[in-house]
CSV table of C-alpha atoms in Angstrom, one decimal:
chain,number,residue,atom,x,y,z
A,1,UNK,CA,-15.3,39.3,14.2
A,2,UNK,CA,-13.8,37.1,11.4
A,3,UNK,CA,-11.0,34.6,12.1
A,4,UNK,CA,-9.2,32.3,9.7
A,5,UNK,CA,-7.3,29.1,10.6
A,6,UNK,CA,-5.4,26.7,8.4
A,7,UNK,CA,-6.2,23.0,8.2
A,8,UNK,CA,-6.4,20.4,5.4
A,9,UNK,CA,-8.2,17.5,3.9
A,10,UNK,CA,-7.0,14.4,2.1
A,11,UNK,CA,-8.4,13.8,-1.4
A,12,UNK,CA,-7.2,10.3,-2.0
A,13,UNK,CA,-3.4,10.7,-1.4
A,14,UNK,CA,-3.4,14.3,-2.5
A,15,UNK,CA,-3.8,16.6,0.5
A,16,UNK,CA,-5.4,19.9,0.0
A,17,UNK,CA,-5.2,23.0,2.2
A,18,UNK,CA,-8.5,24.1,3.7
A,19,UNK,CA,-9.0,27.5,5.4
A,20,UNK,CA,-11.5,27.4,8.3
A,21,UNK,CA,-13.2,30.8,8.4
A,22,UNK,CA,-15.1,31.6,11.5
A,23,UNK,CA,-17.4,34.6,12.0
A,24,UNK,CA,-19.2,35.4,15.3
A,25,UNK,CA,-21.7,38.1,14.4
A,26,UNK,CA,-23.0,40.7,16.8
A,27,UNK,CA,-26.4,40.6,15.3
A,28,UNK,CA,-29.0,38.0,14.5
A,29,UNK,CA,-30.5,35.1,16.4
A,30,UNK,CA,-28.2,32.5,18.0
A,31,UNK,CA,-27.3,29.8,15.4
A,32,UNK,CA,-24.4,27.6,14.3
A,33,UNK,CA,-23.9,26.9,10.6
A,34,UNK,CA,-21.1,25.1,8.8
A,35,UNK,CA,-20.8,25.6,5.0
A,36,UNK,CA,-18.4,24.5,2.4
A,37,UNK,CA,-19.5,21.0,1.4
A,38,UNK,CA,-19.1,19.3,4.8
A,39,UNK,CA,-19.9,15.6,5.3
A,40,UNK,CA,-22.0,14.3,8.2
A,41,UNK,CA,-19.0,14.0,10.5
A,42,UNK,CA,-18.2,17.7,10.0
A,43,UNK,CA,-21.8,18.8,10.3
A,44,UNK,CA,-22.0,17.0,13.7
A,45,UNK,CA,-19.0,19.0,14.9
A,46,UNK,CA,-21.5,21.7,15.9
A,47,UNK,CA,-22.6,19.6,18.9
A,48,UNK,CA,-19.0,18.3,19.7
A,49,UNK,CA,-17.5,21.8,19.6
A,50,UNK,CA,-20.2,23.4,21.6
A,51,UNK,CA,-20.0,20.8,24.4
A,52,UNK,CA,-16.2,20.6,24.4
A,53,UNK,CA,-15.9,24.4,24.7
A,54,UNK,CA,-18.2,24.5,27.7
A,55,UNK,CA,-16.5,21.5,29.4
A,56,UNK,CA,-13.1,23.1,28.9
A,57,UNK,CA,-14.0,26.1,31.1
A,58,UNK,CA,-15.0,28.5,28.3
A,59,UNK,CA,-18.3,30.1,27.3
A,60,UNK,CA,-20.0,29.2,24.1
A,61,UNK,CA,-21.3,32.5,22.6
A,62,UNK,CA,-25.0,32.7,22.2
A,63,UNK,CA,-24.6,34.5,18.8
A,64,UNK,CA,-24.9,33.8,15.1
A,65,UNK,CA,-21.8,31.7,14.2
A,66,UNK,CA,-20.9,30.9,10.6
A,67,UNK,CA,-18.1,28.5,9.7
A,68,UNK,CA,-16.9,28.3,6.1
A,69,UNK,CA,-14.5,25.6,4.9
A,70,UNK,CA,-12.8,27.1,1.9
A,71,UNK,CA,-12.5,26.4,-1.0
A,72,UNK,CA,-16.2,25.9,-1.0
A,73,UNK,CA,-16.3,23.6,-4.0
A,74,UNK,CA,-14.0,20.9,-2.5
A,75,UNK,CA,-15.9,18.2,-0.6
A,76,UNK,CA,-14.7,17.9,3.0
A,77,UNK,CA,-14.8,14.8,5.2
A,78,UNK,CA,-13.6,13.8,8.7
A,79,UNK,CA,-13.8,15.2,12.2
A,80,UNK,CA,-10.3,16.7,12.3
A,81,UNK,CA,-11.7,20.3,11.7
A,82,UNK,CA,-13.1,20.3,15.3
A,83,UNK,CA,-9.9,21.9,16.8
A,84,UNK,CA,-9.6,24.9,14.3
A,85,UNK,CA,-13.3,25.5,14.6
A,86,UNK,CA,-13.2,25.6,18.4
A,87,UNK,CA,-10.1,27.8,18.6
A,88,UNK,CA,-11.6,30.1,16.0
A,89,UNK,CA,-14.8,30.6,17.9
A,90,UNK,CA,-12.9,31.4,21.1
A,91,UNK,CA,-10.8,34.0,19.4
A,92,UNK,CA,-13.7,35.5,17.3
A,93,UNK,CA,-15.8,35.8,20.5
A,94,UNK,CA,-13.0,37.7,22.3
A,95,UNK,CA,-12.4,35.1,25.0
A,96,UNK,CA,-8.7,34.6,24.1
A,97,UNK,CA,-6.2,36.5,22.0
A,98,UNK,CA,-3.9,34.2,20.1
A,99,UNK,CA,-2.3,34.0,16.6
A,100,UNK,CA,-2.1,30.8,14.6
A,101,UNK,CA,-1.5,32.1,11.2
A,102,UNK,CA,1.7,30.1,10.8
A,103,UNK,CA,0.2,26.8,12.1
A,104,UNK,CA,-1.9,23.9,10.8
A,105,UNK,CA,-4.6,22.8,13.3
A,106,UNK,CA,-5.9,19.2,13.3
A,107,UNK,CA,-7.9,17.3,15.9
A,108,UNK,CA,-11.2,15.7,16.7
A,109,UNK,CA,-12.7,16.9,20.0
A,110,UNK,CA,-14.4,14.6,22.6
A,111,UNK,CA,-17.2,16.1,24.6
A,112,UNK,CA,-14.8,16.8,27.5
A,113,UNK,CA,-12.4,18.7,25.3
A,114,UNK,CA,-9.9,15.8,24.8
A,115,UNK,CA,-8.3,15.5,21.4
A,116,UNK,CA,-8.8,12.1,19.8
A,117,UNK,CA,-6.6,10.4,17.2
A,118,UNK,CA,-7.4,11.2,13.5
A,119,UNK,CA,-6.6,9.5,10.2
A,120,UNK,CA,-4.4,11.0,7.4
A,121,UNK,CA,-2.0,13.0,9.5
A,122,UNK,CA,1.2,12.3,7.6
A,123,UNK,CA,0.0,13.6,4.2
A,124,UNK,CA,-1.3,16.7,5.9
A,125,UNK,CA,2.1,17.2,7.6
A,126,UNK,CA,3.8,17.0,4.2
A,127,UNK,CA,1.3,19.6,2.9
A,128,UNK,CA,1.9,21.9,5.8
A,129,UNK,CA,5.7,21.9,5.2
A,130,UNK,CA,5.1,22.4,1.5
A,131,UNK,CA,2.9,25.5,2.2
A,132,UNK,CA,5.6,27.0,4.4
A,133,UNK,CA,3.8,26.7,7.7
A,134,UNK,CA,6.1,26.6,10.7
A,135,UNK,CA,4.2,24.4,13.2
A,136,UNK,CA,1.4,21.9,13.5
A,137,UNK,CA,-0.9,21.2,16.4
A,138,UNK,CA,-2.1,17.6,16.4
A,139,UNK,CA,-3.5,15.1,18.9
A,140,UNK,CA,-0.8,13.5,21.1
A,141,UNK,CA,-1.4,10.1,19.5
A,142,UNK,CA,-0.7,11.5,16.0
A,143,UNK,CA,2.5,13.4,16.9
A,144,UNK,CA,4.9,10.5,16.1
A,145,UNK,CA,3.3,10.0,12.7
A,146,UNK,CA,3.5,13.7,11.8
A,147,UNK,CA,7.2,13.8,12.9
A,148,UNK,CA,8.3,11.4,10.2
A,149,UNK,CA,9.0,14.0,7.5
A,150,UNK,CA,10.8,16.7,9.5
A,151,UNK,CA,11.1,20.3,8.4
A,152,UNK,CA,8.1,21.5,10.6
A,153,UNK,CA,7.6,21.7,14.3
A,154,UNK,CA,5.0,19.2,15.5
A,155,UNK,CA,3.3,19.9,18.8
A,156,UNK,CA,1.4,17.1,20.5
A,157,UNK,CA,-1.7,18.5,22.3
A,158,UNK,CA,-3.9,16.5,24.7
A,159,UNK,CA,-7.0,18.7,24.9
A,160,UNK,CA,-8.5,22.0,23.9
A,161,UNK,CA,-7.5,23.8,27.1
A,162,UNK,CA,-3.9,22.8,26.7
A,163,UNK,CA,-4.0,24.0,23.0
A,164,UNK,CA,-5.2,27.4,24.2
A,165,UNK,CA,-2.6,27.7,27.0
A,166,UNK,CA,0.2,26.7,24.6
A,167,UNK,CA,-0.8,29.2,21.9
A,168,UNK,CA,-1.2,32.0,24.6
A,169,UNK,CA,2.3,31.2,25.9
A,170,UNK,CA,1.1,30.1,29.3
A,171,UNK,CA,2.7,26.7,29.0
A,172,UNK,CA,5.5,25.2,27.0
A,173,UNK,CA,5.1,22.1,24.8
A,174,UNK,CA,8.3,20.5,23.4
A,175,UNK,CA,8.1,19.9,19.7
A,176,UNK,CA,8.6,16.3,18.6
A,177,UNK,CA,12.0,15.3,17.3
A,178,UNK,CA,12.1,14.0,13.7
A,179,UNK,CA,11.4,10.3,13.6
A,180,UNK,CA,14.7,8.4,13.4
A,181,UNK,CA,14.4,5.4,11.0
A,182,UNK,CA,17.7,4.0,12.4
A,183,UNK,CA,15.9,3.2,15.6
A,184,UNK,CA,13.6,0.8,13.9
A,185,UNK,CA,14.2,-2.8,14.8
A,186,UNK,CA,14.3,-5.5,12.2
A,187,UNK,CA,10.9,-7.0,11.3
A,188,UNK,CA,9.9,-10.3,12.9
A,189,UNK,CA,8.2,-12.9,10.7
A,190,UNK,CA,5.9,-15.7,11.8
A,191,UNK,CA,6.8,-18.0,8.9
A,192,UNK,CA,10.2,-19.2,7.7
A,193,UNK,CA,11.2,-21.1,4.5
A,194,UNK,CA,13.3,-23.5,6.8
A,195,UNK,CA,10.0,-25.0,7.9
A,196,UNK,CA,8.9,-25.9,4.4
A,197,UNK,CA,9.8,-29.4,3.4
A,198,UNK,CA,10.8,-30.0,-0.2
A,199,UNK,CA,9.4,-27.8,-2.9
A,200,UNK,CA,12.9,-26.7,-4.0
A,201,UNK,CA,11.7,-25.5,-7.4
A,202,UNK,CA,8.9,-23.4,-5.8
A,203,UNK,CA,11.4,-21.9,-3.3
A,204,UNK,CA,13.7,-20.9,-6.2
A,205,UNK,CA,10.8,-19.3,-8.0
A,206,UNK,CA,9.8,-17.3,-4.9
A,207,UNK,CA,13.4,-16.1,-4.6
A,208,UNK,CA,13.4,-14.9,-8.2
A,209,UNK,CA,10.0,-13.2,-7.8
A,210,UNK,CA,11.2,-11.4,-4.6
A,211,UNK,CA,14.4,-10.3,-6.2
A,212,UNK,CA,12.7,-8.6,-9.2
A,213,UNK,CA,9.2,-7.9,-7.9
A,214,UNK,CA,7.6,-10.4,-10.3
A,215,UNK,CA,4.1,-11.7,-10.1
A,216,UNK,CA,3.7,-15.4,-9.5
A,217,UNK,CA,0.9,-17.9,-9.9
A,218,UNK,CA,1.0,-21.3,-8.1
A,219,UNK,CA,-1.1,-24.3,-9.2
A,220,UNK,CA,-1.3,-27.5,-7.2
A,221,UNK,CA,-3.5,-29.9,-5.3
A,222,UNK,CA,-4.8,-29.1,-1.8
A,223,UNK,CA,-2.2,-29.7,0.9
A,224,UNK,CA,0.8,-29.2,-1.4
A,225,UNK,CA,2.0,-26.2,0.5
A,226,UNK,CA,0.9,-23.3,-1.6
A,227,UNK,CA,-0.4,-21.2,1.2
A,228,UNK,CA,2.6,-22.0,3.4
A,229,UNK,CA,4.9,-20.9,0.7
A,230,UNK,CA,2.9,-17.7,0.2
A,231,UNK,CA,3.1,-16.8,3.9
A,232,UNK,CA,6.9,-17.5,3.9
A,233,UNK,CA,7.3,-15.2,0.8
A,234,UNK,CA,7.0,-12.1,2.9
A,235,UNK,CA,10.0,-13.2,5.0
A,236,UNK,CA,12.4,-13.2,2.1
A,237,UNK,CA,11.5,-9.7,0.8
A,238,UNK,CA,14.1,-6.9,1.5
A,239,UNK,CA,13.3,-4.4,4.3
A,240,UNK,CA,11.6,-1.2,3.3
A,241,UNK,CA,13.7,1.8,2.4
A,242,UNK,CA,12.9,5.1,4.1
A,243,UNK,CA,11.3,6.5,1.0
A,244,UNK,CA,9.2,3.4,0.6
A,245,UNK,CA,8.2,3.4,4.2
A,246,UNK,CA,7.0,7.0,4.1
A,247,UNK,CA,5.1,6.3,0.8
A,248,UNK,CA,3.4,3.3,2.4
A,249,UNK,CA,2.6,5.0,5.7
A,250,UNK,CA,0.7,7.7,3.8
A,251,UNK,CA,-1.6,5.1,2.3
A,252,UNK,CA,-2.2,3.4,5.6
A,253,UNK,CA,-2.7,6.7,7.4
A,254,UNK,CA,-5.3,7.9,4.9
A,255,UNK,CA,-7.2,4.6,5.0
A,256,UNK,CA,-7.2,4.5,8.8
A,257,UNK,CA,-5.2,1.2,8.8
A,258,UNK,CA,-2.1,2.5,10.5
A,259,UNK,CA,-1.2,0.3,13.5
A,260,UNK,CA,-1.3,1.8,17.0
A,261,UNK,CA,2.0,-0.1,17.7
A,262,UNK,CA,4.1,2.0,15.3
A,263,UNK,CA,3.6,5.4,13.6
A,264,UNK,CA,5.4,4.2,10.5
A,265,UNK,CA,5.2,1.1,8.3
A,266,UNK,CA,8.2,-1.0,9.1
A,267,UNK,CA,7.3,-4.2,7.3
A,268,UNK,CA,6.2,-4.8,3.8
A,269,UNK,CA,2.5,-5.5,3.7
A,270,UNK,CA,1.1,-8.9,3.1
A,271,UNK,CA,-2.6,-8.5,2.2
A,272,UNK,CA,-4.7,-11.7,1.8
A,273,UNK,CA,-8.3,-10.8,1.0
A,274,UNK,CA,-10.8,-13.6,1.0
A,275,UNK,CA,-12.5,-14.4,-2.3
A,276,UNK,CA,-15.8,-13.2,-0.8
A,277,UNK,CA,-14.4,-9.7,-0.4
A,278,UNK,CA,-16.4,-7.0,-2.1
A,279,UNK,CA,-15.3,-5.1,-5.3
A,280,UNK,CA,-14.8,-1.9,-3.3
A,281,UNK,CA,-12.9,-3.7,-0.6
A,282,UNK,CA,-10.4,-5.1,-3.1
A,283,UNK,CA,-10.2,-2.3,-5.7
A,284,UNK,CA,-11.1,0.7,-3.6
A,285,UNK,CA,-13.9,3.3,-3.8
A,286,UNK,CA,-16.9,4.1,-1.6
A,287,UNK,CA,-18.9,7.3,-1.1
A,288,UNK,CA,-15.6,8.9,0.1
A,289,UNK,CA,-13.0,7.2,-2.2
A,290,UNK,CA,-10.6,5.2,-0.1
A,291,UNK,CA,-7.8,2.8,-1.2
A,292,UNK,CA,-8.6,-0.9,-1.3
A,293,UNK,CA,-6.5,-4.1,-0.8
A,294,UNK,CA,-4.8,-3.4,-4.2
A,295,UNK,CA,-3.3,-0.2,-2.9
A,296,UNK,CA,-2.8,-1.4,0.7
A,297,UNK,CA,-0.5,-4.1,-0.8
A,298,UNK,CA,1.7,-1.3,-2.3
A,299,UNK,CA,5.4,-2.2,-2.1
A,300,UNK,CA,4.4,-5.6,-0.6
A,301,UNK,CA,2.4,-8.7,-1.5
A,302,UNK,CA,-1.2,-9.2,-2.6
A,303,UNK,CA,-2.0,-12.9,-1.9
A,304,UNK,CA,-5.1,-14.2,-3.7
A,305,UNK,CA,-5.8,-17.8,-2.6
A,306,UNK,CA,-8.2,-19.8,-4.6
A,307,UNK,CA,-7.9,-17.3,-7.5
A,308,UNK,CA,-10.7,-18.6,-9.7
A,309,UNK,CA,-13.2,-18.2,-6.8
A,310,UNK,CA,-12.8,-14.4,-6.9
A,311,UNK,CA,-15.6,-12.7,-8.9
A,312,UNK,CA,-14.6,-12.1,-12.6
A,313,UNK,CA,-15.2,-8.4,-12.1
A,314,UNK,CA,-12.4,-8.3,-9.5
A,315,UNK,CA,-10.0,-10.4,-11.5
A,316,UNK,CA,-10.4,-8.2,-14.6
A,317,UNK,CA,-9.9,-5.1,-12.4
A,318,UNK,CA,-6.4,-6.4,-11.6
A,319,UNK,CA,-5.3,-6.1,-15.2
A,320,UNK,CA,-4.7,-2.3,-15.0
A,321,UNK,CA,-2.6,-2.3,-11.8
A,322,UNK,CA,-0.6,-5.3,-12.9
A,323,UNK,CA,0.4,-3.4,-16.0
A,324,UNK,CA,0.5,0.2,-15.0
A,325,UNK,CA,1.4,-0.1,-11.3
A,326,UNK,CA,-1.4,2.1,-10.3
A,327,UNK,CA,-5.2,1.9,-9.9
A,328,UNK,CA,-7.6,4.6,-11.2
A,329,UNK,CA,-10.9,4.8,-9.4
A,330,UNK,CA,-13.5,6.8,-11.3
A,331,UNK,CA,-16.8,7.8,-9.6
A,332,UNK,CA,-19.5,10.4,-10.3
A,333,UNK,CA,-17.8,12.5,-7.6
A,334,UNK,CA,-14.4,12.4,-9.4
A,335,UNK,CA,-11.4,10.3,-10.4
A,336,UNK,CA,-8.6,9.4,-8.0
A,337,UNK,CA,-5.3,7.5,-8.7
A,338,UNK,CA,-3.7,5.3,-6.0
A,339,UNK,CA,-0.3,3.6,-6.3
A,340,UNK,CA,-0.3,-0.2,-6.7
A,341,UNK,CA,3.2,-1.4,-7.1
A,342,UNK,CA,2.7,-4.8,-5.5
A,343,UNK,CA,3.8,-8.4,-6.1
A,344,UNK,CA,0.7,-10.5,-6.9
A,345,UNK,CA,1.1,-13.9,-5.4
A,346,UNK,CA,-1.9,-16.2,-6.4
A,347,UNK,CA,-2.7,-19.8,-5.9
A,348,UNK,CA,-5.4,-22.2,-7.2
A,349,UNK,CA,-6.2,-25.9,-7.6
A,350,UNK,CA,-6.1,-27.6,-11.0
A,351,UNK,CA,-9.9,-28.3,-10.7
A,352,UNK,CA,-12.8,-27.6,-8.3
A,353,UNK,CA,-12.1,-30.7,-6.2
A,354,UNK,CA,-8.3,-30.2,-6.5
A,355,UNK,CA,-7.3,-33.7,-7.5
A,356,UNK,CA,-7.1,-33.5,-11.3
A,357,UNK,CA,-4.2,-35.7,-12.5
A,358,UNK,CA,-3.4,-36.8,-8.9
A,359,UNK,CA,-1.8,-40.2,-8.7
A,360,UNK,CA,-3.3,-40.9,-5.3
A,361,UNK,CA,-6.9,-39.6,-5.4
A,362,UNK,CA,-9.6,-39.7,-8.1
A,363,UNK,CA,-10.9,-36.4,-9.5
A,364,UNK,CA,-14.7,-36.2,-9.1
A,365,UNK,CA,-15.2,-33.1,-11.4
A,366,UNK,CA,-16.9,-33.3,-14.8
A,367,UNK,CA,-15.1,-32.0,-17.9
A,368,UNK,CA,-17.6,-29.1,-18.0
A,369,UNK,CA,-16.8,-28.1,-14.3
A,370,UNK,CA,-13.1,-28.2,-15.0
A,371,UNK,CA,-13.4,-26.1,-18.2
A,372,UNK,CA,-15.7,-23.6,-16.4
A,373,UNK,CA,-13.3,-23.4,-13.5
A,374,UNK,CA,-10.3,-22.6,-15.6
A,375,UNK,CA,-12.2,-20.2,-17.9
A,376,UNK,CA,-12.5,-17.8,-15.0
A,377,UNK,CA,-8.8,-16.9,-15.5
A,378,UNK,CA,-8.7,-14.9,-18.7
A,379,UNK,CA,-5.7,-15.0,-21.1
A,380,UNK,CA,-4.9,-11.3,-20.7
A,381,UNK,CA,-4.8,-11.7,-16.9
A,382,UNK,CA,-2.5,-14.8,-17.1
A,383,UNK,CA,-0.3,-13.0,-19.6
A,384,UNK,CA,0.5,-10.3,-17.0
A,385,UNK,CA,1.9,-12.9,-14.5
A,386,UNK,CA,5.6,-13.5,-14.9
A,387,UNK,CA,6.0,-16.9,-13.1
A,388,UNK,CA,3.6,-19.8,-13.5
A,389,UNK,CA,4.5,-22.5,-11.1
A,390,UNK,CA,3.4,-26.1,-10.6
A,391,UNK,CA,3.4,-27.1,-7.0
A,392,UNK,CA,3.0,-30.9,-6.8
A,393,UNK,CA,1.9,-32.9,-3.8
A,394,UNK,CA,4.8,-33.6,-1.4
A,395,UNK,CA,6.0,-37.2,-1.3
A,396,UNK,CA,6.0,-38.9,2.1
A,397,UNK,CA,9.8,-39.4,2.2
A,398,UNK,CA,10.4,-35.6,1.8
A,399,UNK,CA,7.7,-34.8,4.3
A,400,UNK,CA,9.3,-37.0,7.0
A,401,UNK,CA,13.0,-36.4,6.3
A,402,UNK,CA,15.1,-34.2,8.7
A,403,UNK,CA,17.3,-32.5,6.0
A,404,UNK,CA,18.0,-28.9,6.9
A,405,UNK,CA,16.9,-26.4,4.3
A,406,UNK,CA,17.8,-22.7,3.8
A,407,UNK,CA,16.3,-20.2,6.2
A,408,UNK,CA,14.4,-17.1,5.0
A,409,UNK,CA,17.3,-15.0,6.3
A,410,UNK,CA,19.8,-16.7,3.9
A,411,UNK,CA,17.5,-16.4,0.9
A,412,UNK,CA,16.7,-12.8,1.9
A,413,UNK,CA,20.4,-11.9,1.8
A,414,UNK,CA,20.7,-12.9,-1.8
A,415,UNK,CA,17.4,-11.0,-2.6
A,416,UNK,CA,18.8,-7.9,-1.0
A,417,UNK,CA,22.0,-8.2,-3.0
A,418,UNK,CA,20.0,-8.5,-6.3
A,419,UNK,CA,17.8,-5.6,-5.3
A,420,UNK,CA,21.0,-3.5,-4.6
A,421,UNK,CA,22.2,-4.1,-8.2
A,422,UNK,CA,18.8,-2.9,-9.4
A,423,UNK,CA,18.9,0.1,-7.2
A,424,UNK,CA,22.2,1.2,-8.7
A,425,UNK,CA,20.9,0.4,-12.2
A,426,UNK,CA,17.8,2.5,-11.9
A,427,UNK,CA,19.3,5.3,-9.8
A,428,UNK,CA,17.7,8.6,-10.8
A,429,UNK,CA,14.5,7.0,-12.0
A,430,UNK,CA,11.2,6.3,-10.1
A,431,UNK,CA,11.5,2.5,-10.3
A,432,UNK,CA,13.0,0.1,-7.9
A,433,UNK,CA,12.8,-3.4,-9.5
A,434,UNK,CA,13.3,-5.1,-12.9
A,435,UNK,CA,9.6,-5.8,-13.2
A,436,UNK,CA,8.9,-2.1,-13.4
A,437,UNK,CA,11.1,-1.5,-16.5
A,438,UNK,CA,9.5,0.1,-19.5
A,439,UNK,CA,10.2,-1.2,-23.0
A,440,UNK,CA,12.9,1.4,-23.6
A,441,UNK,CA,14.6,0.4,-20.4
A,442,UNK,CA,14.5,-3.2,-21.3
A,443,UNK,CA,16.4,-2.4,-24.5
A,444,UNK,CA,18.9,-0.5,-22.5
A,445,UNK,CA,19.5,-2.9,-19.6
A,446,UNK,CA,18.7,-6.4,-21.0
A,447,UNK,CA,21.7,-7.3,-23.1
A,448,UNK,CA,21.3,-11.0,-24.2
A,449,UNK,CA,24.0,-13.2,-25.5
A,450,UNK,CA,23.6,-14.5,-29.1
A,451,UNK,CA,22.7,-18.1,-28.0
A,452,UNK,CA,20.1,-16.9,-25.5
A,453,UNK,CA,18.5,-14.6,-28.1
A,454,UNK,CA,18.2,-17.5,-30.5
A,455,UNK,CA,16.5,-19.6,-27.8
A,456,UNK,CA,14.1,-16.8,-27.0
A,457,UNK,CA,13.2,-16.3,-30.7
A,458,UNK,CA,12.6,-20.0,-31.1
A,459,UNK,CA,10.4,-20.1,-28.0
A,460,UNK,CA,8.3,-17.2,-29.2
A,461,UNK,CA,7.5,-19.0,-32.4
A,462,UNK,CA,6.9,-22.5,-30.9
A,463,UNK,CA,5.0,-21.3,-27.8
A,464,UNK,CA,3.1,-18.6,-29.7
A,465,UNK,CA,4.0,-16.0,-27.0
A,466,UNK,CA,2.6,-12.5,-27.1
A,467,UNK,CA,4.6,-9.3,-27.3
A,468,UNK,CA,3.9,-8.8,-23.6
A,469,UNK,CA,5.2,-12.2,-22.7
A,470,UNK,CA,8.4,-11.5,-24.7
A,471,UNK,CA,9.1,-8.4,-22.6
A,472,UNK,CA,8.2,-10.1,-19.4
A,473,UNK,CA,10.6,-13.0,-20.1
A,474,UNK,CA,13.4,-10.5,-20.7
A,475,UNK,CA,12.6,-8.8,-17.3
A,476,UNK,CA,12.6,-12.2,-15.6
A,477,UNK,CA,15.8,-13.2,-17.3
A,478,UNK,CA,17.4,-9.9,-16.1
A,479,UNK,CA,16.5,-10.8,-12.5
A,480,UNK,CA,17.8,-14.3,-12.8
A,481,UNK,CA,21.1,-12.9,-14.2
A,482,UNK,CA,21.2,-10.4,-11.3
A,483,UNK,CA,21.0,-13.3,-8.8
A,484,UNK,CA,24.0,-14.8,-10.7
A,485,UNK,CA,25.7,-11.4,-10.5
A,486,UNK,CA,26.0,-11.4,-14.3
A,487,UNK,CA,25.8,-8.2,-16.4
A,488,UNK,CA,25.0,-10.2,-19.5
A,489,UNK,CA,21.8,-12.3,-19.8
A,490,UNK,CA,23.0,-15.8,-20.7
A,491,UNK,CA,21.4,-18.8,-22.4
A,492,UNK,CA,20.8,-20.5,-19.0
A,493,UNK,CA,19.0,-17.4,-17.7
A,494,UNK,CA,16.6,-17.3,-20.7
A,495,UNK,CA,16.1,-21.1,-20.3
A,496,UNK,CA,15.0,-20.8,-16.7
A,497,UNK,CA,12.7,-17.8,-17.4
A,498,UNK,CA,11.0,-19.8,-20.2
A,499,UNK,CA,10.3,-22.6,-17.7
A,500,UNK,CA,8.1,-20.2,-15.7
A,501,UNK,CA,5.8,-19.4,-18.6
A,502,UNK,CA,2.3,-20.8,-18.7
A,503,UNK,CA,1.0,-22.9,-21.6
A,504,UNK,CA,-1.8,-20.5,-22.0
A,505,UNK,CA,0.7,-17.6,-22.5
């Protein structure tokens, strides 16, 4: 008897429907085969399913069993096909009589029949709704995640026996209500700008960067507060919108990084990979292509401390996502695209020892070491960074004073106001911030007064700025004008934006 159940697989962030076809033949020697390009986890389902069926009070048929995962040319990975395989075997062997034509089935089986949590539930729930399926059976731990999108009935199931009883109508399981984003409490941050002494220029630059989604590079000696400022940066970013939260949750769900504390991403990510991280860990890839730190920082912050210490291969790989807001990973098995709309926040010392030009400590680096150190940061990479910031060592008097400074909440309120102006400006488009503007949108939205335009032209000539730098200065000026609630970009806005350009740019 042939039975067909609906399931799915995530190919990057593009879920694909998979039909699990189960045939229990009345002839041939007892065997159990799974075909359709399964990975090792799926191939091992034979032992998990066999034992789970027996431990759930059913008989495992001593017949020739063939399972086909269609389409056959699509590689499949993950243990979530256990549930449809087990249910299909029970129906095909005549032990139960149920219909699951209108349902998507997902779940990994333990040996006792319990359903374990799986990765990538949210994208598959979106796929099920798109395909017109009415319900979805998932492990209990995945039910909240699947209920985020609505439009489909999500049934949390604890084990194989409960799934059978529910589908037969012997028991009733209440479908999960759609996740209510209004119930989410405000994010709590561990760091606050109020605890950072001095560095007013750096705080202003962080506010501008947060308002427009601009990349920022901080240069300064050890102990000047670069890392502290970076960690406070996350606390001034605006909260995630519902659309951004769903988009981000899909990435974390597929990569298996979704927290057990919440089924949805409620806080903008702050990813800080160490400079010893591998290329695949930062960029993404692997045998089964997964997103790396670049995509996990989507709609949040990618903090790269000690930037020149990162391998050059990783630094150059940043050029595409910084420009295109996406990362394309090409392997022999195929090519996948992941979103990468992040703010890159990087920090480095002026030299290997960190004390070049320091008035208090002598630099011990040779000219060759200093040149070699700074050569690791290529011109094209620096050109893609909007704000270049000098963070000097903090004087003792500022370190010990008790002057109150602005809190992150105060700064965040101004950032939210500027982001709201951008939301209205770009309504109907796929962009959220000024940094994402295309050249045609820059012409449309960046109206510069005559004096400011003259200053910009003069700066391009004297500083030998590239065309990319010219457009980035305009984007940055637009953000500074938004913080001033000005529709026109004024002379002072251009002047401030020019202060943030690197000498190398």
